[in-house]
Short mmCIF file of C-alpha atoms in Angstrom, two decimals:
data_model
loop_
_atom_site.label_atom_id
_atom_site.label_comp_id
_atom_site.label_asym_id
_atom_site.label_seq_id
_atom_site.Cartn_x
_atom_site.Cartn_y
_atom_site.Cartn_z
CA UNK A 1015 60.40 4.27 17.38
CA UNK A 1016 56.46 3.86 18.58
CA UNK A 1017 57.39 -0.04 18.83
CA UNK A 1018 60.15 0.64 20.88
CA UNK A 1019 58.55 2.69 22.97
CA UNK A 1020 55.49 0.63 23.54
CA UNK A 1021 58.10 -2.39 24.12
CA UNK A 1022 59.80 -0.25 27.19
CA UNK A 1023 56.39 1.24 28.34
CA UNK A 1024 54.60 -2.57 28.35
CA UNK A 1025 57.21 -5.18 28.99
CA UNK A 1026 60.54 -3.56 29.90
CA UNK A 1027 59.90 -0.92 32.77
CA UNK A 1028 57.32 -3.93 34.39
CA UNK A 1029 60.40 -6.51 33.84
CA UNK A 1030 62.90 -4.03 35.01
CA UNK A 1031 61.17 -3.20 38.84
CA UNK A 1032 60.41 -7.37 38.84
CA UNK A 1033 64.28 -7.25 37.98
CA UNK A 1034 65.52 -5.22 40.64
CA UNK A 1035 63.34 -6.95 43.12
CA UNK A 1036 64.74 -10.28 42.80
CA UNK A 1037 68.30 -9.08 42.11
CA UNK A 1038 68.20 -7.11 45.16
CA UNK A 1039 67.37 -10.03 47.21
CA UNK A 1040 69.85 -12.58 45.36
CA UNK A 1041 72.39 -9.86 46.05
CA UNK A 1042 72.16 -9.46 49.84
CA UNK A 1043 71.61 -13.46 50.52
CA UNK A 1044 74.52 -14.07 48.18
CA UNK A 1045 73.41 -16.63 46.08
CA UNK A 1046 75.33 -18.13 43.43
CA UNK A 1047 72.92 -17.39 41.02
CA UNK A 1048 73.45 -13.59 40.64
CA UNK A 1049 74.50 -13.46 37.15
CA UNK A 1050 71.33 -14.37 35.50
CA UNK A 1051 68.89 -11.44 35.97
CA UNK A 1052 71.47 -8.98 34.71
CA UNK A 1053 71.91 -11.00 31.70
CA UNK A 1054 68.49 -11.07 31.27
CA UNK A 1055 67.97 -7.36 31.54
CA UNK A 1056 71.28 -6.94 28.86
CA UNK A 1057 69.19 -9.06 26.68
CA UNK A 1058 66.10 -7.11 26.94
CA UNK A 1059 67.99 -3.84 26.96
CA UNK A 1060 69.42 -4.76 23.64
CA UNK A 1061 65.82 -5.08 21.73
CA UNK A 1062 64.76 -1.48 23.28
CA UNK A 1063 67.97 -0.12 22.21
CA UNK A 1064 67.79 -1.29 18.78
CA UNK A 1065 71.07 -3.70 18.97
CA UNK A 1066 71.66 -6.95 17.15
CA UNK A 1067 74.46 -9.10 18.47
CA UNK A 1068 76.31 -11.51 17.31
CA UNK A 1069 78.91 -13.49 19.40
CA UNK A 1070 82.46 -14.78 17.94
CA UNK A 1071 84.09 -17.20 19.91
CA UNK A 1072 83.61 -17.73 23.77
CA UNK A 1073 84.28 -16.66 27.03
CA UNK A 1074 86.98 -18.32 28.77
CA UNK A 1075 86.20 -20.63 31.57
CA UNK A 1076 87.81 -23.14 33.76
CA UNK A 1077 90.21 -20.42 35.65
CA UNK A 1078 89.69 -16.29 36.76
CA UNK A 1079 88.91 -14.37 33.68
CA UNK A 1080 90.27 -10.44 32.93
CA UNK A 1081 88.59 -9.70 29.84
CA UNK A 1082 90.46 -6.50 28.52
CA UNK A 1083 88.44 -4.50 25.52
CA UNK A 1084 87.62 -1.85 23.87
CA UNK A 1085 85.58 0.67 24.56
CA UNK A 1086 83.36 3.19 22.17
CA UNK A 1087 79.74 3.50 24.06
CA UNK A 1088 77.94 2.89 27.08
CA UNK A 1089 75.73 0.63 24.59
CA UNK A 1090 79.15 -1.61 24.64
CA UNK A 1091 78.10 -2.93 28.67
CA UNK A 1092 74.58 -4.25 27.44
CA UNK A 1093 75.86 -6.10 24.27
CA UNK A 1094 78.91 -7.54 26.47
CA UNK A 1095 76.51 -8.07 28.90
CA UNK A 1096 73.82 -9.78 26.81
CA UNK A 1097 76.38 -12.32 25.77
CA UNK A 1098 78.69 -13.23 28.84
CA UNK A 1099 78.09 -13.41 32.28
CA UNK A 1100 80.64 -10.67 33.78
CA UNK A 1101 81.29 -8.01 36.21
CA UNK A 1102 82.51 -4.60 34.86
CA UNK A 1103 84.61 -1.64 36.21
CA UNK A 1104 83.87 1.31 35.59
CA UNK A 1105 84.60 5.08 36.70
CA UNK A 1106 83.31 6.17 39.84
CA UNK A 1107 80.66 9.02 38.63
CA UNK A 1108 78.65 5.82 37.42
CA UNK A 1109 78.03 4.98 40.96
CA UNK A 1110 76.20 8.00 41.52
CA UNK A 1111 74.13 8.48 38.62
CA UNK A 1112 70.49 7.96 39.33
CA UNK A 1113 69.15 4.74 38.67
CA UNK A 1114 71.97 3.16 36.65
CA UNK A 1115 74.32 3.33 39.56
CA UNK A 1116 71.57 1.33 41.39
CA UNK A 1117 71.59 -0.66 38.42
CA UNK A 1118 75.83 -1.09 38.65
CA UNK A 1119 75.47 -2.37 41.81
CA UNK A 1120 73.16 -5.22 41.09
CA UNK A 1121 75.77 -6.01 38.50
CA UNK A 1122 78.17 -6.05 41.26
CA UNK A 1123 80.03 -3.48 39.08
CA UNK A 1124 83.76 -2.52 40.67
CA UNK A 1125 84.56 1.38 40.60
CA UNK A 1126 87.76 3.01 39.70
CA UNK A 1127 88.80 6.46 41.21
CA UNK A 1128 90.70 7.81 38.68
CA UNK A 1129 91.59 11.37 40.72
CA UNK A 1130 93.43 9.27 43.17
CA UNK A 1131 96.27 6.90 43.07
CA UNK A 1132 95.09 4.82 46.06
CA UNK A 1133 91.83 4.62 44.31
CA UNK A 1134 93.73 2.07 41.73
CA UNK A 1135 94.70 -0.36 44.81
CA UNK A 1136 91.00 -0.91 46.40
CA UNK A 1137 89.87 -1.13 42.68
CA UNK A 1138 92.74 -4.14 41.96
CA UNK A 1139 91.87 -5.66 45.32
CA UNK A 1140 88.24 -5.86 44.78
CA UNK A 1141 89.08 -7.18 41.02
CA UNK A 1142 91.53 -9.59 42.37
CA UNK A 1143 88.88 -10.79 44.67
CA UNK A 1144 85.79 -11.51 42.48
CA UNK A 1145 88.21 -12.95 39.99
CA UNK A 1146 89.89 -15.31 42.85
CA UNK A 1147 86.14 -16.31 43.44
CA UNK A 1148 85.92 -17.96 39.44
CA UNK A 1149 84.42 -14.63 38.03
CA UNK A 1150 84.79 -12.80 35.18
CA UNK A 1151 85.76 -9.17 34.60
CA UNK A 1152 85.61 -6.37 32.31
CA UNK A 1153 87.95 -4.19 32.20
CA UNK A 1154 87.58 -1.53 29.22
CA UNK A 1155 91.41 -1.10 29.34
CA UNK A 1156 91.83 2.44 26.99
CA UNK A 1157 90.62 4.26 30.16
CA UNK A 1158 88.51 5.92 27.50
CA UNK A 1159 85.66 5.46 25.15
CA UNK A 1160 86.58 6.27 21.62
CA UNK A 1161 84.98 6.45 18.02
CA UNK A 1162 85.51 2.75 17.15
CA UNK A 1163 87.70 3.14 14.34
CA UNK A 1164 91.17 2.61 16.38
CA UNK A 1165 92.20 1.00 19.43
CA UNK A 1166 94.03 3.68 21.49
CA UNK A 1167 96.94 2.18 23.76
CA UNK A 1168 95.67 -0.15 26.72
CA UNK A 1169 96.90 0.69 30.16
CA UNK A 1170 98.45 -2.35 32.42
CA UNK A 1171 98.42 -0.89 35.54
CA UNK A 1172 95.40 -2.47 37.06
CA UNK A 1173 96.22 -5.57 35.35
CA UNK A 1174 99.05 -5.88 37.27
CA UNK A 1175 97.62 -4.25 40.29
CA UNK A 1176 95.03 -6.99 39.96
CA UNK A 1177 97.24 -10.11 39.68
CA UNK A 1178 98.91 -8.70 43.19
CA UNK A 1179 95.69 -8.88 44.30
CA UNK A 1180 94.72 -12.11 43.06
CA UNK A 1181 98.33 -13.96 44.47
CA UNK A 1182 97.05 -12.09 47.80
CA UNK A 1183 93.52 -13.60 47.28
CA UNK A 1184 94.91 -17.01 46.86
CA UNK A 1185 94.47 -17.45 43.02
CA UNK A 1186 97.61 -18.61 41.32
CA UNK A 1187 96.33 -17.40 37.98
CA UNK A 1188 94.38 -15.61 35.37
CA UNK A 1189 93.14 -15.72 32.07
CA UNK A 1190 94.08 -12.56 30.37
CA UNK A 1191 91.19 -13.10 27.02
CA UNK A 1192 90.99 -10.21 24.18
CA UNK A 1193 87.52 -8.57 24.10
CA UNK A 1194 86.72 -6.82 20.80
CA UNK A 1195 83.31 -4.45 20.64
CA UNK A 1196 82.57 -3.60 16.84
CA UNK A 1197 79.19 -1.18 15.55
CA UNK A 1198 79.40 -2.68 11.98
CA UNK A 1199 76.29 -1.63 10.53
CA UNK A 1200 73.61 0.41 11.02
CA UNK A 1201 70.01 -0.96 9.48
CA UNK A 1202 71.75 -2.86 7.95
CA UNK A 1203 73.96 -1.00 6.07
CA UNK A 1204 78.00 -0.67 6.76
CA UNK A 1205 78.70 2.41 9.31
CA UNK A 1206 79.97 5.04 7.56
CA UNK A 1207 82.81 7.13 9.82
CA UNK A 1208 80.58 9.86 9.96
CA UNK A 1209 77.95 7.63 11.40
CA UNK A 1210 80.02 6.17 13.82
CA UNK A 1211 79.22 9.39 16.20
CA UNK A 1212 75.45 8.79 16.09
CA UNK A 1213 77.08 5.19 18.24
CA UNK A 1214 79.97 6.89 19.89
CA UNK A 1215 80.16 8.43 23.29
CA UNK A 1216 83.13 11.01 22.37
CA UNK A 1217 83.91 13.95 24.60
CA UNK A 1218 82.62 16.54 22.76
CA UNK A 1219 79.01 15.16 23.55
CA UNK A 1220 77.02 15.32 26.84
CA UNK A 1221 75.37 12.25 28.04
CA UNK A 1222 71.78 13.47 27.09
CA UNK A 1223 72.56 13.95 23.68
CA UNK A 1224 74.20 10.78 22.96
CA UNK A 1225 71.45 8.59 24.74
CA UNK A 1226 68.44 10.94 22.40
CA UNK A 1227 70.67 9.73 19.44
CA UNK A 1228 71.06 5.84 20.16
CA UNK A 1229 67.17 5.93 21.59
CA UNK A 1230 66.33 7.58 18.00
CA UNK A 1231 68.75 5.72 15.69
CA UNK A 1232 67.58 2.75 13.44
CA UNK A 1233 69.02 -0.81 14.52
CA UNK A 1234 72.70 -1.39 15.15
CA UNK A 1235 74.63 -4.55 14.22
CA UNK A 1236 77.33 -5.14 16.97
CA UNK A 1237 79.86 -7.85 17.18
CA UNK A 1238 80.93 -8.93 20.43
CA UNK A 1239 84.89 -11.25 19.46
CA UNK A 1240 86.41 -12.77 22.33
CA UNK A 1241 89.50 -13.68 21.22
CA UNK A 1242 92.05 -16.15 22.46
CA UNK A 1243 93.06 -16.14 26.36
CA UNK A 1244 96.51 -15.89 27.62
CA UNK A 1245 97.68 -17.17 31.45
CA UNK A 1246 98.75 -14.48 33.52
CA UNK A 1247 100.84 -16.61 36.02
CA UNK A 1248 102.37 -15.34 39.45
CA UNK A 1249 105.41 -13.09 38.57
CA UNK A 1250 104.29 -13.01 34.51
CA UNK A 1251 104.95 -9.70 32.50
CA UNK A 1252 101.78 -7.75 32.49
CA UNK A 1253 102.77 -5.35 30.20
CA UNK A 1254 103.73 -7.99 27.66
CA UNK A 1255 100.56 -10.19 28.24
CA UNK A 1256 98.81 -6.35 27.73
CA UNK A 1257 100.32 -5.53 25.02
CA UNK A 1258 99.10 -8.48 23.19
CA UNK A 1259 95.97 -8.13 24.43
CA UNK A 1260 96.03 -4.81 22.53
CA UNK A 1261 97.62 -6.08 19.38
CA UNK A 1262 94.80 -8.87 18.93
CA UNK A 1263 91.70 -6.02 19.81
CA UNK A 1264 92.95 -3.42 16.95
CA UNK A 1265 93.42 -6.47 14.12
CA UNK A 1266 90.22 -7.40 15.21
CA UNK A 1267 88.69 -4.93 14.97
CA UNK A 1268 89.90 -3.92 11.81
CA UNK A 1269 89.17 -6.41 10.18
CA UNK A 1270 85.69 -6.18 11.32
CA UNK A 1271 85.10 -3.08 10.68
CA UNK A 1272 86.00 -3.64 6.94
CA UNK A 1273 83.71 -6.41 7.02
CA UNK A 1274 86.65 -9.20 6.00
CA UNK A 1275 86.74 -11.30 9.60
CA UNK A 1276 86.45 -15.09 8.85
CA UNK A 1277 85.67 -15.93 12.34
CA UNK A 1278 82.51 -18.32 13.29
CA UNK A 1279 80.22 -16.24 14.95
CA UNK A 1280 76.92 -16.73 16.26
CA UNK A 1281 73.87 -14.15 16.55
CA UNK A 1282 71.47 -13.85 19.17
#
């Protein structure tokens, strides 16, 4: 913990206002080179927090990327983020939280409204759009964060909201890709269920008291699988494509989770 804390006293707060600096300006001259200071900042995030990644498989290139995962802590955005150069949605509160909803912007992180049902159409256009562009997206598609032993059901309305958006944007198609987040061991050892809450951000804990126990927690091993990408074409079945999507996130992550995935993978 004193190592940690001289590492974010000495090198990550002076790296983080350098960070915002530059990011700032790439942002507002909208250069193509946006994506690199955020996963910089993942990467450095990840040794404060006390998170070892390792990578299976890739992102998927060559076309507009939906990346549709899992979700079981905020933690989850800096090891995705560490790994893959990506946008995320998220709910709108995040916006206006101080400091990481600067943060969020720099990211050029797309909000959701949940409360209202327009709220889901601006949030599919501006999806549709950054996708249409050759970007990926994040989309944790539970609508929930959960205790990372199950994959609850994934919700296909703003996938299909977004690939409206995209045909509107001029994008014929996207890759739909699998995105599997996994907390597999904790210094070392396998995660216990019990000790999956010291990781989890669950409902019955305020935000405070789940960031004192990841800051105080020993080192996490995370596993970030992307798994194999699907084309979402103009007039495709979204629920079908979803559903799938689903399917290959819970076997993944089952099968991480027991520790029996035969995957390559590659730590960083």
């Amino acid at each position: 913990m004193i190592l940690r804390s001289l590492f974010f006293i000495f090198i990550f707060v002076p790296f983080m206002i350098l960070a915002i600096a530059l990011q700032w300006i790439i942002v507002t001259l909208r250069l193509p080179f946006w994506t690199v200071i955020p996963r910089l900042f993942h990467r450095m995030g990840c040794i404060f927090l006390g998170l070892r990644v390792t990578t299976i498989g890739e992102p998927a290139t060559g076309r507009p990327t939906l990346l549709l995962s899992n979700h079981i802590s905020w933690t989850d955005i800096v090891a995705i983020g560490s790994v893959a150069e990506v946008t995320f949605v998220a709910k709108q509160e995040v916006g206006q939280w101080p400091l990481v909803g600067l943060l969020a912007d720099l990211q050029k992180t797309i909000y959701v409204d949940r409360t209202r049902r327009a709220g889901t159409g601006r949030t599919a256009e501006a999806m549709g759009q950054h996708m249409a562009g050759g970007n990926a997206v994040v989309l944790f598609a539970e609508g929930q964060s959960d205790i990372g032993t199950h994959v609850l059901p994934f919700r296909s309305a703003l996938v299909g909201a977004a690939q409206h958006a995209m045909e509107a944007a001029g994008a014929t198609d996207v890759n739909i890709q699998p995105l599997t987040v996994a907390y597999t061991k904790l210094q070392g050892l396998p995660v216990s269920r019990n000790e999956r809450s010291l990781i989890a951000w669950i409902k019955s804990k305020s935000v405070k008291q789940n960031i004192r126990e990841i800051l105080s927690g020993p080192v996490k091993d995370v596993t970030v699988a992307f798994g194999t990408p699907q084309i979402l074409s103009a007039g495709g079945n979204r629920k079908t494509i979803t559903r799938a999507a689903e399917n290959e996130v819970r076997a993944t992550l089952v099968s991480l989770n027991r520790g029996t995935a035969q995957l390559k993978s590659t730590q960083v």
